[in-house]
PDB file of C-alpha atoms in Angstrom:
ATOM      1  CA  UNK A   1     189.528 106.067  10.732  1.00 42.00           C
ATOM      2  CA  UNK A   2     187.016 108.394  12.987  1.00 42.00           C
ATOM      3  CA  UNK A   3     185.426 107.047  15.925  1.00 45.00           C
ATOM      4  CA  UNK A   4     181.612 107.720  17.134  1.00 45.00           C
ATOM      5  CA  UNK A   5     182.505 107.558  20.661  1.00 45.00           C
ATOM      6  CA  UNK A   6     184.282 108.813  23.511  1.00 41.00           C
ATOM      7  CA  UNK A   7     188.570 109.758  23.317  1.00 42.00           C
ATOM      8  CA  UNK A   8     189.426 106.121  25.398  1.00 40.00           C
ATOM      9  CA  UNK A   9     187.610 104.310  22.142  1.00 43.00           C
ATOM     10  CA  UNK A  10     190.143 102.478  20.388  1.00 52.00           C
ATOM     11  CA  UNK A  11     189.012 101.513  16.940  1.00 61.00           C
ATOM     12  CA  UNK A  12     189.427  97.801  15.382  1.00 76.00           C
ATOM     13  CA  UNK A  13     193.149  96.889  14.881  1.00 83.00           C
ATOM     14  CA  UNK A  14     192.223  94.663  11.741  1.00 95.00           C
ATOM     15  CA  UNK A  15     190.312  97.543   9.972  1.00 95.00           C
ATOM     16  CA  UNK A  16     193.706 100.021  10.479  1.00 95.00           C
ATOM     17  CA  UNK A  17     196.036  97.410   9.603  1.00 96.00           C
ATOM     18  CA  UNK A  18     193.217  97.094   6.167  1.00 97.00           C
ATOM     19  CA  UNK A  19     193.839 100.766   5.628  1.00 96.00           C
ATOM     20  CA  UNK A  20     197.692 100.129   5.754  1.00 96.00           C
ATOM     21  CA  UNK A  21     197.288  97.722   3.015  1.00 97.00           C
ATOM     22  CA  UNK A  22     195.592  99.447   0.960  1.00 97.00           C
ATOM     23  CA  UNK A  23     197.333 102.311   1.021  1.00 97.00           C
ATOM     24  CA  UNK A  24     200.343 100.401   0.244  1.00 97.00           C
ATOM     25  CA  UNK A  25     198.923  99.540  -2.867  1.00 96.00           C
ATOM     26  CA  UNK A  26     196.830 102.837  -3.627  1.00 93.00           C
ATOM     27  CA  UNK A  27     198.351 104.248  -6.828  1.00 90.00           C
ATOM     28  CA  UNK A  28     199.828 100.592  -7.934  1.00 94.00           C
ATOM     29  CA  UNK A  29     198.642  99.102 -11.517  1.00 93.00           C
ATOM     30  CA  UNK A  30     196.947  95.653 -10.994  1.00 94.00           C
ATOM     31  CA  UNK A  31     196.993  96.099  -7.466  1.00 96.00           C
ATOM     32  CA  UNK A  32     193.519  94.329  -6.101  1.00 98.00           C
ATOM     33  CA  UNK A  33     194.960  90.989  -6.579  1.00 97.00           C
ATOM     34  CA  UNK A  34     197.622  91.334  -3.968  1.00 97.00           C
ATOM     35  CA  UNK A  35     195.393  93.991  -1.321  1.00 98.00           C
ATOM     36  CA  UNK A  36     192.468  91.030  -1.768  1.00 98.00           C
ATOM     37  CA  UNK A  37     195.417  88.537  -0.631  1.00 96.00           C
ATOM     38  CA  UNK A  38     196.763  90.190   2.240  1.00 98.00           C
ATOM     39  CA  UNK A  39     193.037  90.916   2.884  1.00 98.00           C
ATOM     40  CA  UNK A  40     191.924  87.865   3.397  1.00 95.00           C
ATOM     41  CA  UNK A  41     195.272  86.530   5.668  1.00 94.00           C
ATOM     42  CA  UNK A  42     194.003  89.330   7.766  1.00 96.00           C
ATOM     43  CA  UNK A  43     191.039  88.355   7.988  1.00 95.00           C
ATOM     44  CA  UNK A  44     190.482  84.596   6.842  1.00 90.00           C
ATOM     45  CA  UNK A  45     187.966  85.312   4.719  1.00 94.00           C
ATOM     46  CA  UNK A  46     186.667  88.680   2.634  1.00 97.00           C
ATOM     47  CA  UNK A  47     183.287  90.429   4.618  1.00 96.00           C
ATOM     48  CA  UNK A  48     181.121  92.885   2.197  1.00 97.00           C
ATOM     49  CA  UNK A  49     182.435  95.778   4.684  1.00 96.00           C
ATOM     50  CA  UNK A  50     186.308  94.331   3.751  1.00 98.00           C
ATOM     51  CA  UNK A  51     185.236  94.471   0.145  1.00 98.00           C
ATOM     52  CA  UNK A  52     183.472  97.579   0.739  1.00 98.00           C
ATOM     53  CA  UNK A  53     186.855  99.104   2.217  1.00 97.00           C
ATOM     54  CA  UNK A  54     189.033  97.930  -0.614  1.00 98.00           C
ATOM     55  CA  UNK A  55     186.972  99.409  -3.404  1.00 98.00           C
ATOM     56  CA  UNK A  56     186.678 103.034  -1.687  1.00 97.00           C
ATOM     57  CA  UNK A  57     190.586 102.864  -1.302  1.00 97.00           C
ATOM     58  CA  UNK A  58     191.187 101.611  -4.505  1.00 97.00           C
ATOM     59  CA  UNK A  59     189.102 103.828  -6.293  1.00 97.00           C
ATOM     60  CA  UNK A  60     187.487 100.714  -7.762  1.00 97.00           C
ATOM     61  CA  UNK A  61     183.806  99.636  -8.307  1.00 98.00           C
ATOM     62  CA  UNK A  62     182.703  97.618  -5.872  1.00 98.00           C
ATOM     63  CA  UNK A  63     181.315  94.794  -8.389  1.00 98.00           C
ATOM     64  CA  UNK A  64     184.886  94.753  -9.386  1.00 97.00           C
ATOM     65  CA  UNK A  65     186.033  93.519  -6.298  1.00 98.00           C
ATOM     66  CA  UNK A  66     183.194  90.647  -5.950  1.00 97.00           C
ATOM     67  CA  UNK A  67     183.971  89.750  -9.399  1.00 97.00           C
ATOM     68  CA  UNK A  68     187.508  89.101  -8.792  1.00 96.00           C
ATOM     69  CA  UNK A  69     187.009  86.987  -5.487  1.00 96.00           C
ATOM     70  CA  UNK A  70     184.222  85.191  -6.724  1.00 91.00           C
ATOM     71  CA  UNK A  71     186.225  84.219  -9.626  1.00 91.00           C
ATOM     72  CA  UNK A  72     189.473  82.466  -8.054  1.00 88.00           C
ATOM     73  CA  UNK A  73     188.408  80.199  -6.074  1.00 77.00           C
ATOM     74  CA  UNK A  74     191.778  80.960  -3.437  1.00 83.00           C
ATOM     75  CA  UNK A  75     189.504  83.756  -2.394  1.00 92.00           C
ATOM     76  CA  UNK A  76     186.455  82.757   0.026  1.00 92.00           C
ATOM     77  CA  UNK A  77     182.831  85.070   1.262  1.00 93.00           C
ATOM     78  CA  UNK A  78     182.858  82.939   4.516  1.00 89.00           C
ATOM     79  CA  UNK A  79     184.892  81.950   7.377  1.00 91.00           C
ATOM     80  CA  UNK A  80     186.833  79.169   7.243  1.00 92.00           C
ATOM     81  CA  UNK A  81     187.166  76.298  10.006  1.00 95.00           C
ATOM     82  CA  UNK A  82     190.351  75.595  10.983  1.00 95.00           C
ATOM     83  CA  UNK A  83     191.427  72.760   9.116  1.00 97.00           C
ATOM     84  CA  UNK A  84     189.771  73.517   5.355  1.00 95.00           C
ATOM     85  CA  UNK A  85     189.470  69.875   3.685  1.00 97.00           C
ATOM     86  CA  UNK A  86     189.087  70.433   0.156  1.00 95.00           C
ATOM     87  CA  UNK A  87     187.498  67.608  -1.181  1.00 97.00           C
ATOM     88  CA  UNK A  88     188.477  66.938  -5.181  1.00 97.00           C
ATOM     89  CA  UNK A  89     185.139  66.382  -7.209  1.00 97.00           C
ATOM     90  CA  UNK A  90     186.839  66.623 -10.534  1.00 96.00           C
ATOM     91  CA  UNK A  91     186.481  63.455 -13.221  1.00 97.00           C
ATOM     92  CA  UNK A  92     189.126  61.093 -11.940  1.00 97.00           C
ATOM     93  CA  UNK A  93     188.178  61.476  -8.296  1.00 97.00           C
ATOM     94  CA  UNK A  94     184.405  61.250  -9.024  1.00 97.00           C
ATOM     95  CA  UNK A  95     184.471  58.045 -10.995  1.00 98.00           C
ATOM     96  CA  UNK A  96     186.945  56.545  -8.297  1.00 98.00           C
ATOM     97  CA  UNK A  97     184.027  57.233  -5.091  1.00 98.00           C
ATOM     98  CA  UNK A  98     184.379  60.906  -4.066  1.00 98.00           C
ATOM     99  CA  UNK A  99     181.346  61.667  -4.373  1.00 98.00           C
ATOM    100  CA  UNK A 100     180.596  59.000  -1.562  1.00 98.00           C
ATOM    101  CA  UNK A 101     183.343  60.582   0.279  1.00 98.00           C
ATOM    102  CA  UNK A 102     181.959  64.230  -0.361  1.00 98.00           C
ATOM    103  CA  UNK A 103     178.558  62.468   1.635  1.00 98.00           C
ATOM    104  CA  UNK A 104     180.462  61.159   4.696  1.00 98.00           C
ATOM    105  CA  UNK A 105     182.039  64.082   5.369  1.00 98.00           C
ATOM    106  CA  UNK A 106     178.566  65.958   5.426  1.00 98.00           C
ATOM    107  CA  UNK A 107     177.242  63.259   7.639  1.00 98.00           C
ATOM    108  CA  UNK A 108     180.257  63.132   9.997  1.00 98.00           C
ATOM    109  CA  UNK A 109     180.909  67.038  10.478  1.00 98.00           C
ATOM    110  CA  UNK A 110     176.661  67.996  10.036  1.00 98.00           C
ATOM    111  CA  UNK A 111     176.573  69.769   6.981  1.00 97.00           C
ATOM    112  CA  UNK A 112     174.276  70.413   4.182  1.00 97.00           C
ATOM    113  CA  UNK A 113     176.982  70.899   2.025  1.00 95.00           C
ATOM    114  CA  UNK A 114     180.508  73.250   1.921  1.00 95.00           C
ATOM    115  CA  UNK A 115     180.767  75.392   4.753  1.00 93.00           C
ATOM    116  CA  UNK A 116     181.551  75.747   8.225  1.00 95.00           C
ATOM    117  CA  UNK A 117     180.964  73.590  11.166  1.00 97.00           C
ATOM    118  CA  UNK A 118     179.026  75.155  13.962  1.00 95.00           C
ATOM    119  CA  UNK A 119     182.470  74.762  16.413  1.00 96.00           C
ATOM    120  CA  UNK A 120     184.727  76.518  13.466  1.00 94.00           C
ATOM    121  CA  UNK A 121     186.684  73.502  13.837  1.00 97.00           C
ATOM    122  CA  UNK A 122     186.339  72.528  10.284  1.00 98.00           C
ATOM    123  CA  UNK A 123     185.285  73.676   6.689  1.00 96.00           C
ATOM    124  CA  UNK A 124     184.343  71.915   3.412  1.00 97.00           C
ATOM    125  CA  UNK A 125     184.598  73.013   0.502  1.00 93.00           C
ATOM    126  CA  UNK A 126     184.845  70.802  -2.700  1.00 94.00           C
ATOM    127  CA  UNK A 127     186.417  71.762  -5.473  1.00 93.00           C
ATOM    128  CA  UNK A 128     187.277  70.516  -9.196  1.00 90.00           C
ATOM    129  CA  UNK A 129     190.875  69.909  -9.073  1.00 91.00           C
ATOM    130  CA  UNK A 130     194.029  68.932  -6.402  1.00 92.00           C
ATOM    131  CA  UNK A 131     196.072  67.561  -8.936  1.00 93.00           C
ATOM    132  CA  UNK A 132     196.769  64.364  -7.235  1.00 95.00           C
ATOM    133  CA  UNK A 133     194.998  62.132  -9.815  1.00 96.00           C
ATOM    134  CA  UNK A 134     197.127  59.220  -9.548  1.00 97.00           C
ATOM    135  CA  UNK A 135     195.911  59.417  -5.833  1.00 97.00           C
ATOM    136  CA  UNK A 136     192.328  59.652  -6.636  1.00 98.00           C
ATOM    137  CA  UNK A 137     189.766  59.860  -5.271  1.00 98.00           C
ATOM    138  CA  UNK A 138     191.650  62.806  -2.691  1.00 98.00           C
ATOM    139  CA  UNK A 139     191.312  65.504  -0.192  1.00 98.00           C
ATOM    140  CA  UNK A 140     193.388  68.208   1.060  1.00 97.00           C
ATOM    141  CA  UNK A 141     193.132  69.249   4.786  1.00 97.00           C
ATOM    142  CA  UNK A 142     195.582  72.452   5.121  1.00 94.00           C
ATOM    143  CA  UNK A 143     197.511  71.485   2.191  1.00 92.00           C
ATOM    144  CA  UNK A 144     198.161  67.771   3.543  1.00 96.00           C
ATOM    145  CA  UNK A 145     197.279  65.440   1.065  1.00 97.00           C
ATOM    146  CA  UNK A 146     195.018  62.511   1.498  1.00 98.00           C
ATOM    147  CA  UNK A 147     194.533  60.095  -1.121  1.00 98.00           C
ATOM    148  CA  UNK A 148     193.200  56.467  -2.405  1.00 98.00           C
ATOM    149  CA  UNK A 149     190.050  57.487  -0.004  1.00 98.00           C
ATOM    150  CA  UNK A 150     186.885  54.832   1.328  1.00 98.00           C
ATOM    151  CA  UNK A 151     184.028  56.385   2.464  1.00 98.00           C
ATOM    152  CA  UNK A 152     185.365  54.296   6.062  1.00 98.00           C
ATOM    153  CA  UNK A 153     188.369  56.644   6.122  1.00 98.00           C
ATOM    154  CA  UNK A 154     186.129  59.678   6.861  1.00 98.00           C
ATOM    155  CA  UNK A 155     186.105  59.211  10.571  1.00 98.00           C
ATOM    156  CA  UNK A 156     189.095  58.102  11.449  1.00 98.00           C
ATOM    157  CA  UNK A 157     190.302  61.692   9.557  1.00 98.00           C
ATOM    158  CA  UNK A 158     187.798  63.819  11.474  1.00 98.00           C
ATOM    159  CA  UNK A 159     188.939  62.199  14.846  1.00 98.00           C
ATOM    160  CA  UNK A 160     192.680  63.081  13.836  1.00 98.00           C
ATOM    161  CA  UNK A 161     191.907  67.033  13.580  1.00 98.00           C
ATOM    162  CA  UNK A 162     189.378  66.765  16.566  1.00 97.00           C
ATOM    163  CA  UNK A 163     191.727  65.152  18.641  1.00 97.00           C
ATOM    164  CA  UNK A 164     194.627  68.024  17.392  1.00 95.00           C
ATOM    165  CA  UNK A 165     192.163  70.429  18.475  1.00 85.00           C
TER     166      UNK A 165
END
């Protein structure tokens, strides 16, 4: 990686260790998968200049790349607060209230709808399926399972993780 500046310039440690991965993988069959993984643990999400990166290293186009993370939904555009509820929206959970659920959690953290909240503290993003039917309607905050949800349990969630910090 050159640098545009003077010999003390030290260039981003994330954008080397990038490089490392993907020369890892360079000559590897079937190998975005995995570089868009360890991608995105670098960085917590996957940037246009991260996508940009991958596809020069690869040797791939880079529609190929946006087609692939905008296809699994494991892969995400955006940052990421630090505790991710994913909020199911999928039949079972709909027709048992999450949909009213989905709404107080917009009101409480000040969304418009999945993203980020202004303090990174937390992100929304609903989604179609948790599996967790039988507990419906459900959320996951950083893979911890909340289910039989009431619109009422929405604040008393948010104050858990707030209070965690």
């Amino acid at each position: 990686m050159s640098c545009n500046c003077s010999n003390t310039c030290v260039a981003d440690p994330k954008a080397q260790e990038l490089e490392k991965i993907v020369e890892k993988y360079k000559n590897v069959k079937g190998a975005l998968i995995p570089v868009l993984h360890e991608a995105q643990d670098l960085y917590g999400y996957l940037p246009m200049h991260v996508q940009k990166a991958i596809a020069d290293g690869l040797g791939v186009p880079l529609s190929e790349v946006y087609g692939v993370i905008t296809f699994y939904s494991q892969f995400s555009l955006y940052p990421k607060g630090k505790y991710q509820i994913q909020l199911c929206l999928g039949t079972a959970c709909y027709v048992k209230g999450a949909g009213l659920i989905y709404e107080r959690f917009k009101q409480e953290l000040g969304l418009k709808g999945d993203g980020v909240t202004e303090d990174g503290l937390f992100s929304l993003q609903s989604c179609r399926c948790i599996g967790a039917c039988g507990l419906a309607p459900v959320i996951m905050i950083n893979g911890e399972v909340y289910g039989r949800l009431v619109p009422d349990d929405v604040p008393k969630i948010i104050k858990k993780y707030r209070d965690m910090g």
